[in-house]
């Protein structure tokens, strides 16, 4: 549009200065007070709520109920601030909360609910990508379309089946439900990754006499590891943070219910017990936060898969 | 065999978990072994081996229940009598449910728009700054927190103490009001604003998601387009309006629709903060209440179907937009 004859050639930047120019651009951006101001205000707004609850979870019960968490900054200056781990002890081991038991339940629920759907989805994605059979495209569209079904729609009929089978209120119901609900998205995403494997690789293996099962394990699977990691983190966070599936299929049963169910219950019945709630909320967050922070790179890449085309 | 359905101690639970995973591995292993045994397996054996489990699971867990729920939505409260569209009529005419529908509409309109807007602004202002990674992590972190945890974090922000005597505020927002000389408010109880204070929680969670995708899209805009526009004299808002927005349009659509679908189905926040009281309930929460608390399965099913119907046009629009974007390319 612009680079017509009227633009003097002399003003075009010589290649060598690109780096310094970039640096200059960055500096200009940073020195734009509006942009920095907006960024700082948003960052503070997004962080303060969590920080407040986090600080509170280490304060004495009496202090939490009497004064706001921000007063500790003044108290630190005067040397009056006191911190304690009692809240965490009470939340984990207190007879009325006993979160450690629910913590175990969360782990027991989550691991199979991540491993099983990913394995099944990998098999399905392989079939859709590399085995030719009549009706393949049609079936794939159906699987993709099943993402439309909200899990709420499936719950009552499923629960009825589980009761018939005598599984109601056991871990099996949660494992099975999470595994099935994850399938449409998992198959879709993993299929997209699998399609990108060069056809020549698979064909070379076929020529060597490898069957589909061998190709799946020897050729395709190793190349899929980054995609599996990305979706695995996704599914992990989703299952660990789930409330609805657990609430419907195992209810409030202490022997099976995960952390989210128990913490939500505490929030309802002991809404004013901030020393238990704040510590409880953080106990439920520790595992996903650690996973998230340590694997952030894969997670973000997984988020971007298929949504931004370069 | 009792421990299979009623594991008690942590050791028993972990054993059960290991057993479940081992069982799964054995089943898949046997299937694949059988498929691979013949030298040239028949095609249908092969397809059955790879697709049998997923199709069985999807049929049992999604297709059949969805059809059954649609049927249930035309039955009475305990599923014994056909009542036609009565449940839907109830949902659309009772004042209680009209309020629920209105709230859901507010959620679905406000959350995607505000979360996407704030995410976009943040992505633009931190783009190429020195602290970009750290700044993004701060906004993105709430994504890792469960909605239950997020609700508790915000309930603490909204905590109310009456203004009398020596009582001090412990909730930050009310303390700010008091500092400004305004009496403290019951944010979660006063209608109709309480719905908006709940909405803030989901916006807080979803903004990081919007920011991450939009930031990647902004970085994918080719440099030569930006340079050409700059030579044309575009800068600041002009650049944003005529170059950035059109370039990231497909991503904007994906982000808006994904958040809209999440919003429609969300119920954790309402349940943890107000339990749907004080006029804050939404369709997803009302489904749970009718189905599992009031035990009116007919009405609950109708509400679930309603969610289903609301999601379809959003996904349809999304697919159409993606296809349009592909045609342009």
Short mmCIF file of C-alpha atoms in Angstrom, two decimals, chain A:
data_model
loop_
_atom_site.label_atom_id
_atom_site.label_comp_id
_atom_site.label_asym_id
_atom_site.label_seq_id
_atom_site.Cartn_x
_atom_site.Cartn_y
_atom_site.Cartn_z
CA UNK A 1 0.00 0.00 0.00
CA UNK A 2 2.60 2.53 1.05
CA UNK A 3 5.91 1.46 -0.36
CA UNK A 4 5.22 3.19 -3.68
CA UNK A 5 7.68 5.40 -5.48
CA UNK A 6 7.11 8.36 -3.17
CA UNK A 7 8.91 6.72 -0.22
CA UNK A 8 12.55 7.76 -0.35
CA UNK A 9 14.77 4.70 -0.35
CA UNK A 10 17.22 6.39 2.02
CA UNK A 11 14.77 6.25 4.95
CA UNK A 12 14.50 2.46 4.81
CA UNK A 13 16.47 1.05 7.75
CA UNK A 14 19.73 -0.72 6.93
CA UNK A 15 19.66 -4.35 8.09
CA UNK A 16 22.50 -3.94 10.59
CA UNK A 17 20.62 -1.57 12.87
CA UNK A 18 17.61 -3.83 13.33
CA UNK A 19 18.74 -5.03 16.73
CA UNK A 20 19.40 -1.62 18.16
CA UNK A 21 16.11 -0.45 16.71
CA UNK A 22 14.31 -3.30 18.40
CA UNK A 23 15.90 -2.40 21.69
CA UNK A 24 14.83 1.19 21.17
CA UNK A 25 11.29 0.07 20.42
CA UNK A 26 11.18 -1.96 23.59
CA UNK A 27 12.45 0.96 25.63
CA UNK A 28 9.84 3.26 24.12
CA UNK A 29 7.11 0.78 24.92
CA UNK A 30 8.28 0.48 28.50
CA UNK A 31 8.51 4.19 28.94
CA UNK A 32 4.92 4.57 27.82
CA UNK A 33 3.49 5.40 31.24
CA UNK A 34 -0.07 4.44 30.28
CA UNK A 35 0.87 0.93 29.20
CA UNK A 36 3.01 0.29 32.27
CA UNK A 37 0.34 1.77 34.52
CA UNK A 38 -2.41 -0.46 33.12
CA UNK A 39 -0.15 -3.52 33.34
CA UNK A 40 0.77 -2.84 36.97
CA UNK A 41 -2.80 -2.12 38.07
CA UNK A 42 -4.12 -5.30 36.43
CA UNK A 43 -1.29 -7.41 37.84
CA UNK A 44 -2.02 -6.11 41.35
CA UNK A 45 -5.78 -6.62 41.01
CA UNK A 46 -5.24 -10.19 39.84
CA UNK A 47 -2.77 -11.07 42.60
CA UNK A 48 -4.16 -9.34 45.70
CA UNK A 49 -7.14 -11.66 46.36
CA UNK A 50 -4.92 -14.76 46.43
CA UNK A 51 -2.23 -13.01 48.43
CA UNK A 52 -4.77 -11.93 51.04
CA UNK A 53 -6.08 -15.43 51.60
CA UNK A 54 -2.56 -16.86 51.54
CA UNK A 55 -1.35 -14.48 54.26
CA UNK A 56 -4.49 -15.14 56.29
CA UNK A 57 -3.92 -18.87 56.20
CA UNK A 58 -0.79 -18.32 58.35
CA UNK A 59 -2.37 -15.91 60.85
CA UNK A 60 -3.71 -16.80 64.30
CA UNK A 61 -7.42 -17.61 64.26
CA UNK A 62 -8.23 -14.70 66.58
CA UNK A 63 -6.29 -12.27 64.39
CA UNK A 64 -8.10 -13.38 61.22
CA UNK A 65 -11.47 -12.73 62.83
CA UNK A 66 -10.49 -9.42 64.36
CA UNK A 67 -8.45 -7.54 61.77
CA UNK A 68 -7.78 -7.51 58.04
CA UNK A 69 -4.76 -9.33 56.61
CA UNK A 70 -3.22 -6.08 55.37
CA UNK A 71 -2.64 -4.96 58.97
CA UNK A 72 0.23 -7.45 59.26
CA UNK A 73 2.43 -5.14 57.21
CA UNK A 74 2.17 -2.54 59.96
CA UNK A 75 2.59 -5.24 62.60
CA UNK A 76 5.77 -6.53 60.97
CA UNK A 77 7.24 -3.04 61.27
CA UNK A 78 6.35 -2.83 64.97
CA UNK A 79 7.31 -6.47 65.57
CA UNK A 80 3.80 -7.53 66.65
CA UNK A 81 3.07 -9.88 63.75
CA UNK A 82 2.72 -13.56 64.60
CA UNK A 83 2.43 -16.44 62.18
CA UNK A 84 1.33 -19.99 62.80
CA UNK A 85 0.87 -23.34 61.07
CA UNK A 86 -2.05 -24.24 63.35
CA UNK A 87 -4.62 -23.55 60.65
CA UNK A 88 -3.04 -26.09 58.33
CA UNK A 89 -2.79 -28.62 61.13
CA UNK A 90 -6.45 -28.08 62.04
CA UNK A 91 -7.56 -28.33 58.41
CA UNK A 92 -5.53 -31.44 57.63
CA UNK A 93 -6.00 -33.41 60.83
CA UNK A 94 -8.88 -31.82 62.76
CA UNK A 95 -11.75 -34.26 63.24
CA UNK A 96 -14.27 -31.82 61.73
CA UNK A 97 -12.27 -31.25 58.55
CA UNK A 98 -9.74 -34.08 58.13
CA UNK A 99 -8.60 -32.87 54.73
CA UNK A 100 -5.66 -35.29 54.59
CA UNK A 101 -8.12 -38.11 53.89
CA UNK A 102 -9.69 -36.11 51.05
CA UNK A 103 -6.24 -35.28 49.72
CA UNK A 104 -5.60 -39.02 49.31
CA UNK A 105 -8.97 -39.38 47.58
CA UNK A 106 -8.09 -36.61 45.14
CA UNK A 107 -4.88 -38.38 44.15
CA UNK A 108 -6.59 -41.76 43.83
CA UNK A 109 -9.33 -40.21 41.67
CA UNK A 110 -7.01 -38.19 39.45
CA UNK A 111 -4.26 -40.58 38.32
CA UNK A 112 -6.43 -43.20 36.57
CA UNK A 113 -8.69 -40.43 35.25
CA UNK A 114 -5.68 -39.01 33.42
CA UNK A 115 -3.98 -42.22 32.28
CA UNK A 116 -7.02 -44.11 31.01
CA UNK A 117 -8.64 -41.50 28.71
CA UNK A 118 -5.31 -40.49 27.19
CA UNK A 119 -4.41 -44.11 26.37
CA UNK A 120 -7.83 -44.81 24.87
CA UNK A 121 -7.80 -41.53 22.97
CA UNK A 122 -4.36 -42.32 21.56
CA UNK A 123 -5.63 -45.62 20.15
CA UNK A 124 -8.68 -43.92 18.64
CA UNK A 125 -6.64 -41.03 17.25
CA UNK A 126 -4.28 -43.53 15.62
CA UNK A 127 -7.15 -45.36 13.98
CA UNK A 128 -8.63 -42.12 12.66
CA UNK A 129 -5.29 -40.89 11.38
CA UNK A 130 -3.60 -44.00 9.95
CA UNK A 131 -6.07 -46.84 9.40
CA UNK A 132 -8.30 -46.45 6.37
CA UNK A 133 -11.75 -47.96 6.75
CA UNK A 134 -15.19 -47.18 5.37
CA UNK A 135 -17.09 -44.55 7.37
CA UNK A 136 -13.95 -43.20 9.01
CA UNK A 137 -14.59 -39.50 8.31
CA UNK A 138 -18.21 -39.83 9.29
CA UNK A 139 -17.36 -41.48 12.63
CA UNK A 140 -14.70 -38.87 13.35
CA UNK A 141 -17.21 -36.04 12.85
CA UNK A 142 -19.59 -37.77 15.27
CA UNK A 143 -16.85 -38.02 17.92
CA UNK A 144 -15.94 -34.38 17.40
CA UNK A 145 -19.58 -33.32 17.63
CA UNK A 146 -19.97 -35.10 20.98
CA UNK A 147 -18.03 -32.21 22.53
CA UNK A 148 -21.32 -30.34 22.33
CA UNK A 149 -22.97 -32.55 24.95
CA UNK A 150 -22.75 -30.84 28.35
CA UNK A 151 -21.91 -33.38 31.03
CA UNK A 152 -24.99 -32.27 32.94
CA UNK A 153 -27.10 -33.95 30.25
CA UNK A 154 -25.50 -37.34 30.91
CA UNK A 155 -25.53 -37.45 34.69
CA UNK A 156 -28.87 -38.88 35.74
CA UNK A 157 -28.94 -41.80 33.26
CA UNK A 158 -25.31 -42.62 34.14
CA UNK A 159 -26.02 -42.51 37.85
CA UNK A 160 -28.96 -44.87 37.32
CA UNK A 161 -26.67 -47.33 35.54
CA UNK A 162 -24.05 -47.14 38.27
CA UNK A 163 -26.68 -47.86 40.91
CA UNK A 164 -27.87 -50.88 38.88
CA UNK A 165 -24.34 -52.22 38.71
CA UNK A 166 -23.76 -51.67 42.43
CA UNK A 167 -20.93 -49.25 41.74
CA UNK A 168 -22.61 -46.10 43.06
CA UNK A 169 -20.46 -44.18 45.51
CA UNK A 170 -17.20 -45.97 44.61
CA UNK A 171 -14.11 -44.71 42.85
CA UNK A 172 -15.07 -46.68 39.74
CA UNK A 173 -17.90 -44.30 38.88
CA UNK A 174 -15.64 -41.25 38.97
CA UNK A 175 -12.85 -42.93 37.01
CA UNK A 176 -15.24 -44.14 34.34
CA UNK A 177 -17.10 -40.83 34.06
CA UNK A 178 -14.01 -38.62 33.87
CA UNK A 179 -12.45 -40.99 31.32
CA UNK A 180 -15.49 -40.91 29.04
CA UNK A 181 -16.10 -37.17 29.35
CA UNK A 182 -12.51 -36.43 28.34
CA UNK A 183 -12.59 -38.58 25.20
CA UNK A 184 -14.09 -36.30 22.50
CA UNK A 185 -11.64 -33.45 23.11
CA UNK A 186 -8.68 -35.79 23.69
CA UNK A 187 -9.31 -37.75 20.49
CA UNK A 188 -9.73 -34.54 18.53
CA UNK A 189 -6.55 -32.86 19.79
CA UNK A 190 -4.35 -35.96 19.67
CA UNK A 191 -5.62 -36.76 16.17
CA UNK A 192 -4.54 -33.28 15.03
CA UNK A 193 -1.04 -33.89 16.38
CA UNK A 194 -0.90 -37.40 14.94
CA UNK A 195 -1.83 -36.17 11.47
CA UNK A 196 1.32 -34.07 11.45
CA UNK A 197 3.60 -37.11 11.63
CA UNK A 198 5.16 -37.48 8.15
CA UNK A 199 3.41 -40.15 6.10
CA UNK A 200 6.80 -41.42 4.88
CA UNK A 201 7.74 -42.54 8.41
CA UNK A 202 4.65 -44.70 8.76
CA UNK A 203 4.98 -46.03 5.22
CA UNK A 204 8.62 -46.96 5.75
CA UNK A 205 7.62 -48.96 8.81
CA UNK A 206 4.88 -50.70 6.83
CA UNK A 207 7.36 -51.66 4.12
CA UNK A 208 9.58 -53.14 6.82
CA UNK A 209 6.69 -55.42 7.67
CA UNK A 210 5.50 -53.75 10.86
CA UNK A 211 1.83 -54.12 11.71
CA UNK A 212 -0.31 -51.27 13.03
CA UNK A 213 0.25 -52.22 16.66
CA UNK A 214 4.00 -52.16 16.18
CA UNK A 215 3.87 -48.86 14.28
CA UNK A 216 1.74 -47.39 17.05
CA UNK A 217 4.23 -48.27 19.81
CA UNK A 218 7.54 -47.94 17.96
CA UNK A 219 6.96 -45.02 15.58
CA UNK A 220 3.97 -42.92 16.57
CA UNK A 221 3.99 -43.05 20.36
CA UNK A 222 7.53 -41.62 20.90
CA UNK A 223 6.72 -38.70 18.62
CA UNK A 224 3.52 -38.00 20.54
CA UNK A 225 5.15 -37.48 23.94
CA UNK A 226 4.98 -33.64 23.93
CA UNK A 227 1.31 -33.71 22.91
CA UNK A 228 0.56 -36.32 25.56
CA UNK A 229 2.27 -34.15 28.19
CA UNK A 230 0.27 -31.08 27.15
CA UNK A 231 -3.06 -32.83 27.21
CA UNK A 232 -2.11 -34.76 30.34
CA UNK A 233 -1.61 -31.51 32.29
CA UNK A 234 -4.90 -30.23 30.97
CA UNK A 235 -6.79 -33.33 32.03
CA UNK A 236 -4.97 -33.40 35.37
CA UNK A 237 -5.99 -29.84 36.27
CA UNK A 238 -9.51 -30.47 35.08
CA UNK A 239 -10.03 -33.64 37.11
CA UNK A 240 -8.27 -32.35 40.24
CA UNK A 241 -10.37 -29.16 40.20
CA UNK A 242 -13.66 -30.83 39.31
CA UNK A 243 -16.62 -30.45 41.63
CA UNK A 244 -19.69 -31.48 39.62
CA UNK A 245 -18.71 -35.03 38.60
CA UNK A 246 -17.50 -35.90 42.09
CA UNK A 247 -20.54 -34.35 43.76
CA UNK A 248 -23.00 -36.23 41.58
CA UNK A 249 -21.36 -39.65 41.59
CA UNK A 250 -19.89 -39.96 45.08
CA UNK A 251 -21.66 -37.12 46.88
CA UNK A 252 -20.17 -36.15 50.21
CA UNK A 253 -18.92 -39.62 51.18
CA UNK A 254 -15.71 -38.99 53.15
CA UNK A 255 -14.16 -42.27 51.96
CA UNK A 256 -14.34 -41.32 48.28
CA UNK A 257 -15.01 -37.58 47.86
CA UNK A 258 -12.12 -35.38 46.64
CA UNK A 259 -10.82 -32.17 48.22
CA UNK A 260 -13.01 -29.85 46.17
CA UNK A 261 -16.20 -31.46 47.49
CA UNK A 262 -15.03 -31.18 51.10
CA UNK A 263 -13.79 -27.60 50.77
CA UNK A 264 -17.05 -26.56 49.08
CA UNK A 265 -18.93 -28.20 51.96
CA UNK A 266 -16.83 -26.33 54.52
CA UNK A 267 -17.57 -23.13 52.66
CA UNK A 268 -21.28 -23.78 53.04
CA UNK A 269 -21.46 -25.09 56.59
CA UNK A 270 -18.59 -23.22 58.21
CA UNK A 271 -18.62 -20.09 56.10
CA UNK A 272 -17.23 -18.00 58.94
CA UNK A 273 -14.36 -20.32 59.92
CA UNK A 274 -11.80 -18.45 57.87
CA UNK A 275 -8.81 -20.11 59.52
CA UNK A 276 -10.03 -23.51 58.23
CA UNK A 277 -11.26 -22.22 54.89
CA UNK A 278 -8.11 -20.32 53.99
CA UNK A 279 -5.81 -23.21 54.88
CA UNK A 280 -8.18 -25.70 53.23
CA UNK A 281 -8.32 -23.70 50.00
CA UNK A 282 -4.53 -23.65 49.81
CA UNK A 283 -4.20 -27.34 50.55
CA UNK A 284 -6.49 -28.00 47.58
CA UNK A 285 -4.39 -25.68 45.40
CA UNK A 286 -0.89 -26.91 46.19
CA UNK A 287 -0.72 -29.84 43.79
CA UNK A 288 -2.21 -28.08 40.73
CA UNK A 289 -0.04 -25.02 41.39
CA UNK A 290 3.15 -27.10 41.55
CA UNK A 291 2.18 -29.02 38.40
CA UNK A 292 1.22 -25.81 36.67
CA UNK A 293 4.34 -23.85 37.57
CA UNK A 294 6.77 -26.64 36.75
CA UNK A 295 5.11 -27.66 33.49
CA UNK A 296 3.82 -24.25 32.41
CA UNK A 297 5.65 -24.38 29.08
CA UNK A 298 3.95 -27.58 27.91
CA UNK A 299 0.63 -26.40 29.25
CA UNK A 300 0.68 -23.12 27.35
CA UNK A 301 1.81 -24.90 24.20
CA UNK A 302 -1.06 -27.33 24.63
CA UNK A 303 -3.50 -24.45 25.00
CA UNK A 304 -2.25 -22.98 21.76
CA UNK A 305 -2.57 -26.19 19.77
CA UNK A 306 -5.01 -25.70 16.95
CA UNK A 307 -6.24 -22.30 18.07
CA UNK A 308 -3.57 -20.05 16.61
CA UNK A 309 -2.42 -20.86 13.15
CA UNK A 310 0.88 -19.30 12.21
#
